[in-house]
PDB file of C-alpha atoms in Angstrom:
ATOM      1  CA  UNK A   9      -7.479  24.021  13.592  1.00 40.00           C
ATOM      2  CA  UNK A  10      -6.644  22.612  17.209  1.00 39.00           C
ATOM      3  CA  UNK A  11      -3.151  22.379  18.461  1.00 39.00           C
ATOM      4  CA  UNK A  12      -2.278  20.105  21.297  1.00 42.00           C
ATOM      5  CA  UNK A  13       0.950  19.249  22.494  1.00 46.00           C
ATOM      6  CA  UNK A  14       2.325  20.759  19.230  1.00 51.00           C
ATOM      7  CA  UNK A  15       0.136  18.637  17.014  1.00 53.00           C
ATOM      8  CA  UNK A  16      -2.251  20.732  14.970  1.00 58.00           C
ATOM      9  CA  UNK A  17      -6.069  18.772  14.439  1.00 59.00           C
ATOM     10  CA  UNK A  18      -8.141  19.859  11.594  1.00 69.00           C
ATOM     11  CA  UNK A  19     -11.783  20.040  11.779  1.00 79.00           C
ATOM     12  CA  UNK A  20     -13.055  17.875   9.114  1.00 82.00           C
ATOM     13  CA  UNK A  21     -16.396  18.430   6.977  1.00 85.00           C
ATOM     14  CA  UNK A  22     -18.629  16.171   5.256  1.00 88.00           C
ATOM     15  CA  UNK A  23     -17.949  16.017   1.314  1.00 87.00           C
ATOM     16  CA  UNK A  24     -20.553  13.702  -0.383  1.00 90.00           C
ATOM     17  CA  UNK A  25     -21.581  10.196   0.351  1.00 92.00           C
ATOM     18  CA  UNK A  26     -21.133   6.910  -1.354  1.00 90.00           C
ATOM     19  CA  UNK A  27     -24.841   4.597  -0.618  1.00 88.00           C
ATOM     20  CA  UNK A  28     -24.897   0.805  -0.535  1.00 89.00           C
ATOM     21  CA  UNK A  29     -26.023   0.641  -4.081  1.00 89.00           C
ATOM     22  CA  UNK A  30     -22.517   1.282  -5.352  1.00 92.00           C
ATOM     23  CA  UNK A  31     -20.930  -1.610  -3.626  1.00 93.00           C
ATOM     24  CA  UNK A  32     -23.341  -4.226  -2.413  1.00 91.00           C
ATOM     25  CA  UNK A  33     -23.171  -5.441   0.852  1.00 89.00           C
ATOM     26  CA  UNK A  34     -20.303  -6.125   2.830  1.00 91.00           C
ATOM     27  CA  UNK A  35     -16.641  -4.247   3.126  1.00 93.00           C
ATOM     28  CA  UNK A  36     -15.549  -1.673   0.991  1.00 96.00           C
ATOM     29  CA  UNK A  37     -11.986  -1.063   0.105  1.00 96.00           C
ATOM     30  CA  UNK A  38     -11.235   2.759  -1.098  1.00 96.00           C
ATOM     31  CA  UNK A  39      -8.099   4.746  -2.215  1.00 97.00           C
ATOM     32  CA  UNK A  40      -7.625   8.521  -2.185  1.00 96.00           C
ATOM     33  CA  UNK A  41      -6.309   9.952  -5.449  1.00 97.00           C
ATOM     34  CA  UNK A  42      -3.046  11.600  -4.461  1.00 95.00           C
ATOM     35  CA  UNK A  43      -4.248  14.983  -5.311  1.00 95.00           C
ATOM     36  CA  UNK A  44      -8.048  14.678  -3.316  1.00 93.00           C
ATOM     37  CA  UNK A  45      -9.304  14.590  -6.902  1.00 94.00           C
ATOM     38  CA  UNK A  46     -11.196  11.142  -6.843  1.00 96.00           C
ATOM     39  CA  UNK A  47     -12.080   8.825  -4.906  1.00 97.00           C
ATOM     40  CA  UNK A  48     -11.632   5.014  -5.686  1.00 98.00           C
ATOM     41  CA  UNK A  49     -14.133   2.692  -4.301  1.00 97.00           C
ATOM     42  CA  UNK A  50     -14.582  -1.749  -5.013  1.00 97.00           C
ATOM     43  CA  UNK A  51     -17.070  -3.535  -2.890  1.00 96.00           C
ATOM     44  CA  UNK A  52     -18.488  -6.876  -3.121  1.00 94.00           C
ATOM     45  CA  UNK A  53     -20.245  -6.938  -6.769  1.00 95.00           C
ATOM     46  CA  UNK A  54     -16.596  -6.095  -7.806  1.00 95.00           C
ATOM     47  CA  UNK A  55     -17.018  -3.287  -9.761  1.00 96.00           C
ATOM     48  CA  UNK A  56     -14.514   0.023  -9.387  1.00 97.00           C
ATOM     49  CA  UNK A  57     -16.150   3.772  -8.936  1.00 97.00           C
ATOM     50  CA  UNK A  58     -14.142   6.242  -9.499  1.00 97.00           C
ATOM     51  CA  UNK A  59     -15.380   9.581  -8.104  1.00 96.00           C
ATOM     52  CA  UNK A  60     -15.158  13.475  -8.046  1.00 95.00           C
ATOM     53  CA  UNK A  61     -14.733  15.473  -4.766  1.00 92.00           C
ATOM     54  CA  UNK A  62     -18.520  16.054  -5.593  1.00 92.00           C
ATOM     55  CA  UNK A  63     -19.258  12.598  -5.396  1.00 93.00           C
ATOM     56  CA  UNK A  64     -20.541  12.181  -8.729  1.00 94.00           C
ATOM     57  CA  UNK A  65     -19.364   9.375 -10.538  1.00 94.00           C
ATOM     58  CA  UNK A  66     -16.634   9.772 -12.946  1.00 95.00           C
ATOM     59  CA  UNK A  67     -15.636   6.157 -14.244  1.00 96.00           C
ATOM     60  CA  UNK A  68     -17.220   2.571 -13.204  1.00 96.00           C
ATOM     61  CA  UNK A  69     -14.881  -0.378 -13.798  1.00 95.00           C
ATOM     62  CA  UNK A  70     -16.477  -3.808 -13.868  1.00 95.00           C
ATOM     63  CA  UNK A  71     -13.896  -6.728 -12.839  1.00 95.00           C
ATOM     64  CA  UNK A  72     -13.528 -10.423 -14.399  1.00 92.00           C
ATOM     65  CA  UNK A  73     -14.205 -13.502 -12.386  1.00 87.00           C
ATOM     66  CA  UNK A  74     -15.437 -13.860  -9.419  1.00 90.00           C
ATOM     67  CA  UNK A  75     -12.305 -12.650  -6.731  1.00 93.00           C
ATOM     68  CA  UNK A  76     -12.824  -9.595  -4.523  1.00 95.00           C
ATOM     69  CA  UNK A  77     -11.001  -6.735  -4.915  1.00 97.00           C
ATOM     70  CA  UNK A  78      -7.749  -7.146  -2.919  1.00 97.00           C
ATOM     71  CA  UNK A  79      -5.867  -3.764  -3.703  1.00 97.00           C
ATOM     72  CA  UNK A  80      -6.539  -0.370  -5.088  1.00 98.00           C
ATOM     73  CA  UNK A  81      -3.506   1.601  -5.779  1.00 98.00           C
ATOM     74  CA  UNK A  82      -3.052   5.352  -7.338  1.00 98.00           C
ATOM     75  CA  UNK A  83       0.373   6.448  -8.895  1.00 98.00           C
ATOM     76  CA  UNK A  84       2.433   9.238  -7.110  1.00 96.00           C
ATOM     77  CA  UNK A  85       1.039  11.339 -10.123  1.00 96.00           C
ATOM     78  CA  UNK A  86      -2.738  10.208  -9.795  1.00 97.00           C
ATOM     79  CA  UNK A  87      -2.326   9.217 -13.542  1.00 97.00           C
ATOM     80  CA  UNK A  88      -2.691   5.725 -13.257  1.00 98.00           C
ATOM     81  CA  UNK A  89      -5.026   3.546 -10.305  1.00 98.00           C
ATOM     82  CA  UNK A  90      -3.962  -0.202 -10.621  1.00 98.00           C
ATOM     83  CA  UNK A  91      -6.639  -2.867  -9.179  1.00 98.00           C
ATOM     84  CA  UNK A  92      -5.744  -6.186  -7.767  1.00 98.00           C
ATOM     85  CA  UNK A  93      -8.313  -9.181  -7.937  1.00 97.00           C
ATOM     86  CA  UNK A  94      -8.063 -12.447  -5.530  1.00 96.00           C
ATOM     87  CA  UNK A  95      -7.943 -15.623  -7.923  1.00 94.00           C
ATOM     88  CA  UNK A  96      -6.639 -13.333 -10.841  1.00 96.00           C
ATOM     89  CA  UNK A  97      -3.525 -12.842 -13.028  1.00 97.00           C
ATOM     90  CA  UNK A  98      -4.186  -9.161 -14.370  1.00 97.00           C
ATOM     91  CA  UNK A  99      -3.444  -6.358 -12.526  1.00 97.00           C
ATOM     92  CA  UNK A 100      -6.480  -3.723 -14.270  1.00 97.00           C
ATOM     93  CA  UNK A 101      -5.299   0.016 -15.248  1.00 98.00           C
ATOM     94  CA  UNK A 102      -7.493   2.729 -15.410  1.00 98.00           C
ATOM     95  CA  UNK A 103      -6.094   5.837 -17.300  1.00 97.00           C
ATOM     96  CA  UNK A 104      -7.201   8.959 -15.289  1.00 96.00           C
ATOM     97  CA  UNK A 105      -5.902  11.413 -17.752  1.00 95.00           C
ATOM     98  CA  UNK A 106      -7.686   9.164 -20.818  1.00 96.00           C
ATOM     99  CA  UNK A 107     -10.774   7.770 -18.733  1.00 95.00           C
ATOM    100  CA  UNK A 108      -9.833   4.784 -19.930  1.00 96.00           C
ATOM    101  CA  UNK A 109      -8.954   1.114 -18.616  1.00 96.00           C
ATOM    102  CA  UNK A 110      -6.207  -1.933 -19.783  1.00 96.00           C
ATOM    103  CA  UNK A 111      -4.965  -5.197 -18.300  1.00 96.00           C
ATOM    104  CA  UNK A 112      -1.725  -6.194 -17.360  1.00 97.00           C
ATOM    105  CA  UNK A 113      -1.770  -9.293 -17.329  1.00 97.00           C
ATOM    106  CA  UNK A 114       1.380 -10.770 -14.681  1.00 97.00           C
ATOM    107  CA  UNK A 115       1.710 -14.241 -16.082  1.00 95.00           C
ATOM    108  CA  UNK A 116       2.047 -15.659 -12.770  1.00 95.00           C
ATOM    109  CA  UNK A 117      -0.123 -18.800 -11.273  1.00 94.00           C
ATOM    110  CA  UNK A 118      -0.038 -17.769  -7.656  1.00 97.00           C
ATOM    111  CA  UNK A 119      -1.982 -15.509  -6.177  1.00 97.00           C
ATOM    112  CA  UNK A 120      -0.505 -11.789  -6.512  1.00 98.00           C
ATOM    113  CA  UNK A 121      -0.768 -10.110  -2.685  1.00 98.00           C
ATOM    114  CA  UNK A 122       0.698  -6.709  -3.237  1.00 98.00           C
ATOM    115  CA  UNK A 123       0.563  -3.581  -5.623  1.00 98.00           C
ATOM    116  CA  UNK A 124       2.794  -0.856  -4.618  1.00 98.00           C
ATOM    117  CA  UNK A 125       3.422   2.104  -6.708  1.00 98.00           C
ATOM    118  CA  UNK A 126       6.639   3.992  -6.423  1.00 97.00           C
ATOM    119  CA  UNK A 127       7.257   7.266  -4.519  1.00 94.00           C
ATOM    120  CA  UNK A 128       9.668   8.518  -6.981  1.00 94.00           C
ATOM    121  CA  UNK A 129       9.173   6.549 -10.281  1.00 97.00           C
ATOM    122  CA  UNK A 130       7.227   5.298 -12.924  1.00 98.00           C
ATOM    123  CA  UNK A 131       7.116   1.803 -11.384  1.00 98.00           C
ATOM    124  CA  UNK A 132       4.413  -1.059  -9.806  1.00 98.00           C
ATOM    125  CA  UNK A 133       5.750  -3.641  -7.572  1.00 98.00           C
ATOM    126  CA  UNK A 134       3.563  -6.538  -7.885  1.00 98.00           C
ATOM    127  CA  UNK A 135       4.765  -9.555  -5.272  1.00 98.00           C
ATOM    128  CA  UNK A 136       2.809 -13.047  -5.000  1.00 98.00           C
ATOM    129  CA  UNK A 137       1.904 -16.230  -2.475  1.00 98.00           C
ATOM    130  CA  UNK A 138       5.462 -17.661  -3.423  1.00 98.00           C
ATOM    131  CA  UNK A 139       7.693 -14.573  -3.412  1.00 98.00           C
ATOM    132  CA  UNK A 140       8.133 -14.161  -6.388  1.00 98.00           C
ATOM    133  CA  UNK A 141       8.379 -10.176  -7.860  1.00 98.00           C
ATOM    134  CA  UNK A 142       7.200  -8.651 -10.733  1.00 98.00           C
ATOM    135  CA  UNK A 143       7.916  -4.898 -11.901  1.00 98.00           C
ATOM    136  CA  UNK A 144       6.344  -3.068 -14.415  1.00 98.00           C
ATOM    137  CA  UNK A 145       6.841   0.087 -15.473  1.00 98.00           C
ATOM    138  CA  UNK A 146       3.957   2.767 -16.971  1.00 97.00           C
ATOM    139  CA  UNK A 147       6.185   5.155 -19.405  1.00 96.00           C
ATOM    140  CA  UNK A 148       8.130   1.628 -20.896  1.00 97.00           C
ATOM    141  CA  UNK A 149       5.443  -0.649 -20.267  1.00 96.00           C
ATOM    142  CA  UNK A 150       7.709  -3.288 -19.882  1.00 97.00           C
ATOM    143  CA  UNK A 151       7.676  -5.987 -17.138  1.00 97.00           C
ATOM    144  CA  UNK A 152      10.668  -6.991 -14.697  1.00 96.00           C
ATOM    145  CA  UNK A 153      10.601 -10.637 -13.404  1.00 97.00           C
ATOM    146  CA  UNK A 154      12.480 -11.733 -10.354  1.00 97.00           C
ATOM    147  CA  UNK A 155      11.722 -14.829  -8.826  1.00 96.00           C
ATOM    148  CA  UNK A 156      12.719 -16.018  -5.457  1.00 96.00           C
ATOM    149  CA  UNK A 157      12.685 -12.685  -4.008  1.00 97.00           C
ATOM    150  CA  UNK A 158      11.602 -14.127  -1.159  1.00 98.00           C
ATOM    151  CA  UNK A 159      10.739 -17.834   0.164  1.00 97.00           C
ATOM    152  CA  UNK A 160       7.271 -16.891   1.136  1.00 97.00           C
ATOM    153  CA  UNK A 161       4.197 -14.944   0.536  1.00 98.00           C
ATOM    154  CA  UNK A 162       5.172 -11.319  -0.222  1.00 98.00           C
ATOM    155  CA  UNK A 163       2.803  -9.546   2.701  1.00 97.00           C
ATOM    156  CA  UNK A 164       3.828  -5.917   2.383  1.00 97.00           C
ATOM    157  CA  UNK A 165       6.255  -3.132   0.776  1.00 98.00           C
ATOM    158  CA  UNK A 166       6.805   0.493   0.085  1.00 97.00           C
ATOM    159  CA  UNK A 167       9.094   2.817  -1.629  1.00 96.00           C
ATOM    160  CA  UNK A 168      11.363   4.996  -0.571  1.00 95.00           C
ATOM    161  CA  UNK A 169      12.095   8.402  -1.417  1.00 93.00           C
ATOM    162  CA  UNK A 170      14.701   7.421  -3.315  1.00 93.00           C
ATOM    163  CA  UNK A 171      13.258   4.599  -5.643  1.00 96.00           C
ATOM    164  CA  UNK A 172      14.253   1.603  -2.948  1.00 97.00           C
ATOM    165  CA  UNK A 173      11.607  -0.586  -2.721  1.00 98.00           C
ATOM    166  CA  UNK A 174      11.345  -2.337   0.655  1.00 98.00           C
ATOM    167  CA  UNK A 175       9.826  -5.862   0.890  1.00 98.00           C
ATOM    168  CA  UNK A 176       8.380  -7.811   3.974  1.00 97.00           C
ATOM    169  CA  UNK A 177       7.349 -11.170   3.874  1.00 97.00           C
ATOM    170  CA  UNK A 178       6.223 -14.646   5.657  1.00 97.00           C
ATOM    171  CA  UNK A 179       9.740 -16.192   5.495  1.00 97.00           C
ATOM    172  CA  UNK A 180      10.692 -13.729   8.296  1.00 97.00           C
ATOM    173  CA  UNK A 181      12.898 -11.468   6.069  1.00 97.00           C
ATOM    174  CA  UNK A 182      12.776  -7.239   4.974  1.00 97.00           C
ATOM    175  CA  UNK A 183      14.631  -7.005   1.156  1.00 97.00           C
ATOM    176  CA  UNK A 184      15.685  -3.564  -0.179  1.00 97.00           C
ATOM    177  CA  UNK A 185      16.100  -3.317  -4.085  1.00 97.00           C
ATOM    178  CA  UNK A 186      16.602  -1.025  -6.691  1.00 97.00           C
ATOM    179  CA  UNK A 187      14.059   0.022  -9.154  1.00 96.00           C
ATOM    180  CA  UNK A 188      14.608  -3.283 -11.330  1.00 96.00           C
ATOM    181  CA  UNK A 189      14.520  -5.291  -8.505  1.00 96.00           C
ATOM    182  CA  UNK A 190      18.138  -5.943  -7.836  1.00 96.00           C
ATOM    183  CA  UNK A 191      18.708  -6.859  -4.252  1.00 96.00           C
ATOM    184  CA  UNK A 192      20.558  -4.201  -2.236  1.00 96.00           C
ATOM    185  CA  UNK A 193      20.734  -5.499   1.458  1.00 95.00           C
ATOM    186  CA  UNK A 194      18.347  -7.378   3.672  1.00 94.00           C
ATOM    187  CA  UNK A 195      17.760  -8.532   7.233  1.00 94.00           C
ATOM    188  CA  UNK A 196      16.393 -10.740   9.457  1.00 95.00           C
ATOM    189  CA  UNK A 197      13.163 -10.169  11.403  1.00 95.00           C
ATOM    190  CA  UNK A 198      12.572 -12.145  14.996  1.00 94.00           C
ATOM    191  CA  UNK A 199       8.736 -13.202  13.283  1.00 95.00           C
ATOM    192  CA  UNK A 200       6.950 -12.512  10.271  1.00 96.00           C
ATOM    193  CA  UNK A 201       6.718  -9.061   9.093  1.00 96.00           C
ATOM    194  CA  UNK A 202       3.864  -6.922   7.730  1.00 96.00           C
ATOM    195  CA  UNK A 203       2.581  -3.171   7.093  1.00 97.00           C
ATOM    196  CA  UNK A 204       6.023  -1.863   5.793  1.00 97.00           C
ATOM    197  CA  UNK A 205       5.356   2.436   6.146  1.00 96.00           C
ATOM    198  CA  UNK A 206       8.264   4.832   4.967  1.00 93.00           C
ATOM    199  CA  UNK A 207       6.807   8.214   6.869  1.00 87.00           C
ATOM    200  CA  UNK A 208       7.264  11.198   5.300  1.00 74.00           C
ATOM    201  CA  UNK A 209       9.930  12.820   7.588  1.00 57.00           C
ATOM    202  CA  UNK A 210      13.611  13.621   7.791  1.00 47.00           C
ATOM    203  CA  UNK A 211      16.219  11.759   6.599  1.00 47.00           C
ATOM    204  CA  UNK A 212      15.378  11.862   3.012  1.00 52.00           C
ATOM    205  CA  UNK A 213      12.913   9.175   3.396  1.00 60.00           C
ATOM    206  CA  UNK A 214      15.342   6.691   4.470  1.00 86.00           C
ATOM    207  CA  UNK A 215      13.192   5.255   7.619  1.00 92.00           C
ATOM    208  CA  UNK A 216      11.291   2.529   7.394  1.00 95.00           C
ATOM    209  CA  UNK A 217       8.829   0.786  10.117  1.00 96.00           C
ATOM    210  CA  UNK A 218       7.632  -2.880  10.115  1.00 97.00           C
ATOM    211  CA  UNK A 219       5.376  -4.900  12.122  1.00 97.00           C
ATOM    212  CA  UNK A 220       6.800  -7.912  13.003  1.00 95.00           C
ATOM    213  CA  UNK A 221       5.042 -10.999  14.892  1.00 94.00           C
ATOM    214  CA  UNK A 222       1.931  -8.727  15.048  1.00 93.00           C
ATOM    215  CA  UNK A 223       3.279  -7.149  18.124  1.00 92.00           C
ATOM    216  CA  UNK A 224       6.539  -5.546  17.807  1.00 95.00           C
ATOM    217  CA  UNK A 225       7.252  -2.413  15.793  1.00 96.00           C
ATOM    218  CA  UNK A 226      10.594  -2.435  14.000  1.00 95.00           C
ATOM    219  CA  UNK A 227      12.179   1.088  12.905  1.00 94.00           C
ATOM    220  CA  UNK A 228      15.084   1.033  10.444  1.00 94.00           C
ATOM    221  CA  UNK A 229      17.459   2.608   8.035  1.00 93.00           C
ATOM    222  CA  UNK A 230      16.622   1.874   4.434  1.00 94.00           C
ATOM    223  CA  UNK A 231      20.149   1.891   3.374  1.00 92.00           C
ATOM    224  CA  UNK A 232      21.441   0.309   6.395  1.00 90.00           C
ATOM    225  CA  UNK A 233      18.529  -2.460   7.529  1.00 91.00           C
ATOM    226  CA  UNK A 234      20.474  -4.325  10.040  1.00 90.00           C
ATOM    227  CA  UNK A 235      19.749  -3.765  13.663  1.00 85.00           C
ATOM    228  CA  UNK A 236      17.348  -0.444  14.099  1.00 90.00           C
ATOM    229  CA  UNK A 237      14.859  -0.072  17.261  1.00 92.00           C
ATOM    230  CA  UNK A 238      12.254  -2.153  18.161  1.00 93.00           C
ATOM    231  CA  UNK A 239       9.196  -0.410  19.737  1.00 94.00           C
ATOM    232  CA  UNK A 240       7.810  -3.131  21.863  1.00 93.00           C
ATOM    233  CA  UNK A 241       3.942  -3.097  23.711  1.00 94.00           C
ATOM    234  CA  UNK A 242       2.705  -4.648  26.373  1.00 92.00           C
ATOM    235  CA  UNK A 243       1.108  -8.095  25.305  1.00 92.00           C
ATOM    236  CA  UNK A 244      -2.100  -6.583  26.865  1.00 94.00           C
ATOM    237  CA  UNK A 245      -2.989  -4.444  23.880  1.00 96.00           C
ATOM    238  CA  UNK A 246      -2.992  -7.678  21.791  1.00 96.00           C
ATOM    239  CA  UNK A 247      -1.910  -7.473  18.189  1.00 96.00           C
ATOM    240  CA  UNK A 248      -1.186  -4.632  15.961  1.00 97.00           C
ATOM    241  CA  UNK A 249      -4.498  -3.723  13.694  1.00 96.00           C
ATOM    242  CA  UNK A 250      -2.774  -0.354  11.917  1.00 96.00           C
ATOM    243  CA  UNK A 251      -0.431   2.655  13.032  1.00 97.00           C
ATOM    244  CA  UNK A 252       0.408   5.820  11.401  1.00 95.00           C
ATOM    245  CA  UNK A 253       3.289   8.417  11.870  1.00 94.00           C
ATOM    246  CA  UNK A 254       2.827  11.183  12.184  1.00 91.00           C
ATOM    247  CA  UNK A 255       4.520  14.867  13.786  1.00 88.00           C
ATOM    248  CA  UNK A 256       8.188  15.059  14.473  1.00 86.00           C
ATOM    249  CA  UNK A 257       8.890  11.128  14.920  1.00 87.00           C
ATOM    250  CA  UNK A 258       5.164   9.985  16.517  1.00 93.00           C
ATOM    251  CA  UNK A 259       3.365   7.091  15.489  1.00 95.00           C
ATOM    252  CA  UNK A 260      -0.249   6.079  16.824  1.00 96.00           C
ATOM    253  CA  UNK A 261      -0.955   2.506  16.995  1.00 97.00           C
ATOM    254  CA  UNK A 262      -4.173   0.486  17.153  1.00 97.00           C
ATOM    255  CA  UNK A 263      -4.374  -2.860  18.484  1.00 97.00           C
ATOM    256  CA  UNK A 264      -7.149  -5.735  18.266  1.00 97.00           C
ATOM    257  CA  UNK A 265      -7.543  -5.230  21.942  1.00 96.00           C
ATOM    258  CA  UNK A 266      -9.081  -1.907  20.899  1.00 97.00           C
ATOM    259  CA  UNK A 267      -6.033   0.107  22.549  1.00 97.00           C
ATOM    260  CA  UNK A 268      -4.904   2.867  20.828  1.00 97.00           C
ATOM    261  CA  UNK A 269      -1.092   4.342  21.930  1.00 96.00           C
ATOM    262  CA  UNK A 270       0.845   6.994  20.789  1.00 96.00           C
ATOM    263  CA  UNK A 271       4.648   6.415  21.032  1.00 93.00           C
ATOM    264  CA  UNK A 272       7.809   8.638  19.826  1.00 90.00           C
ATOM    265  CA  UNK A 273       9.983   6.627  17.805  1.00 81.00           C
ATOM    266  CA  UNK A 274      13.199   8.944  19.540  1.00 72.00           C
TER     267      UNK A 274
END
C-alpha cells in the first residue's frame, strides 16, 4: 500500500485472463460480482461467461436475437446477475446460488436502457427509450409498472442507501421514488443528465452526483434535490467520459479531451 496525500493506493496483481475466444472481436462489457467471486463478461457473439477468481469458467449464457449486450448487473447480494439486450424485451436472470438462468420478460415495445439493482432491496429498476419504468422484484417476483416517469429516454439511475431510487433522463429532469416507484420529489437540470453515482460516504447515502450537459457535475441531496452544487470544468477538458468518488468527498474525472482532474466536492 501507498499513501499520498491521505489516499492509500493498492498494488494490484494479475488474477487470470479472459482471451478473445470468449467474446469475439470487438468491446467487452464486464461486471464484478459484489463479493470478487465472479466475474461477468458479454462480448460481441452475445453470449454471458460467468467466471471464478481462477478464471475458470463457471456458467456460459447464450442470448436471443441478434442485440448486443447493453447491461450486466449483479444484485447487492451477488445472488442474482440480470442481462440487458439492445432490440429485446427480456431482461435474462442467471441464478448464482442455483447455476441456473430465466427470462423476465418486460412487456414493453421500446427499447429498455437501464438495469439498476437496489442498494438496500430486493428490487430491479428497468427504465426505457420513452420513460417509462418498470420494477420487479426477486423474493415476490412481481412486476411494478409506471409509465410516464419521465418524458424521455431513461439514461441513468441508482439507489440510495435507503431504497430511493434516483432517475436521470433526456427530458432534462432527476426523479426520486420509493421502492414501488412512487414519485417523491424531483428537479430540474440546466441540460440533459447522465451517470447518476450515490458514493458510498457520509450522510447515510443521501448524496447523489449527476452529469449534466456532458460538462457540468451536479451534487445533491437525495431527499432534498433542489438546488445542490454544481462542479463546473473548464470547456478545455471537453466532455465528461466517467468519474468516480472516492476518499473523504474526492471525485476523479475523465474527460474526452483525455484530461483527468481530481476535485473535492467541499
Amino acid at each position: 500500500r501507498i499513501a499520498a496525500g491521505g489516499v492509500t493506493a493498492t498494488t494490484m496483481k494479475k488474477l487470470f485472463a479472459v482471451s478473445p475466444k470468449s467474446h469475439g472481436r470487438g468491446s467487452v462489457t464486464v461486471a464484478w460480482h459484489p463479493q470478487g467471486s465472479f466475474l461477468a463478461t458479454c462480448g460481441k457473439n452475445r453470449v454471458v461467461n460467468v467466471f471464478n477468481r481462477q478464471g475458470e469458467e463457471h456458467a456460459e449464457i447464450a442470448l436471443d436475437g441478434s442485440g448486443k449486450c447493453t447491461g450486466l448487473e449483479w444484485d447487492k447480494d451477488g445472488e442474482m446477475l440480470a442481462v440487458m439486450q439492445e432490440k429485446s424485451p427480456v431482461i435474462k436472470l442467471w441464478d448464482a446460488n442455483q447455476n441456473s438462468e430465466s427470462s423476465l420478460d418486460t412487456g414493453v415495445k421500446e427499447e429498455l436502457t437501464l438495469i439498476c439493482w437496489s442498494a438496500a432491496g430486493p428490487q430491479l429498476a428497468i427504465g426505457t427509450a420513452k420513460g417509462n419504468l418498470l420494477i420487479y422484484n426477486k423474493r415476490t417476483l412481481k412486476k411494478q409498472s409506471i409509465a410516464g416517469k419521465h418524458a424521455k429516454t431513461i439514461t441513468s439511475g441508482a439507489w440510495s442507501s435507503d431504497n430511493k431510487l434516483v432517475l436521470a433522463s433526456a427530458d432534462r429532469q432527476v426523479t426520486i421514488s420509493n421502492a414501488d416507484g412512487d414519485a417523491l420529489a424531483q428537479t430540474a437540470l440546466k441540460a440533459e443528465g447522465s451517470a447518476i453515482q450515490i458514493p458510498a460516504r457520509g450522510g447515510g447515502g443521501s448524496v447523489a452526483s449527476v452529469v449534466s450537459g456532458g460538462s457540468t457535475l451536479l451534487v445533491f441531496d437525495v431527499n432534498q434535490p433542489t438546488g445542490g452544487t454544481e462542479l463546473k470544468f473548464s470547456p478545455t477538458y471537453g466532455k465528461v467520459t466517467s468519474y468516480r468518488w472516492f476518499g473523504d468527498g474526492l471525485v476523479a474525472v475523465a474527460f474526452d479531451s483525455g484530461y483527468f482532474v481530481v476535485r473535492s466536492a467541499e
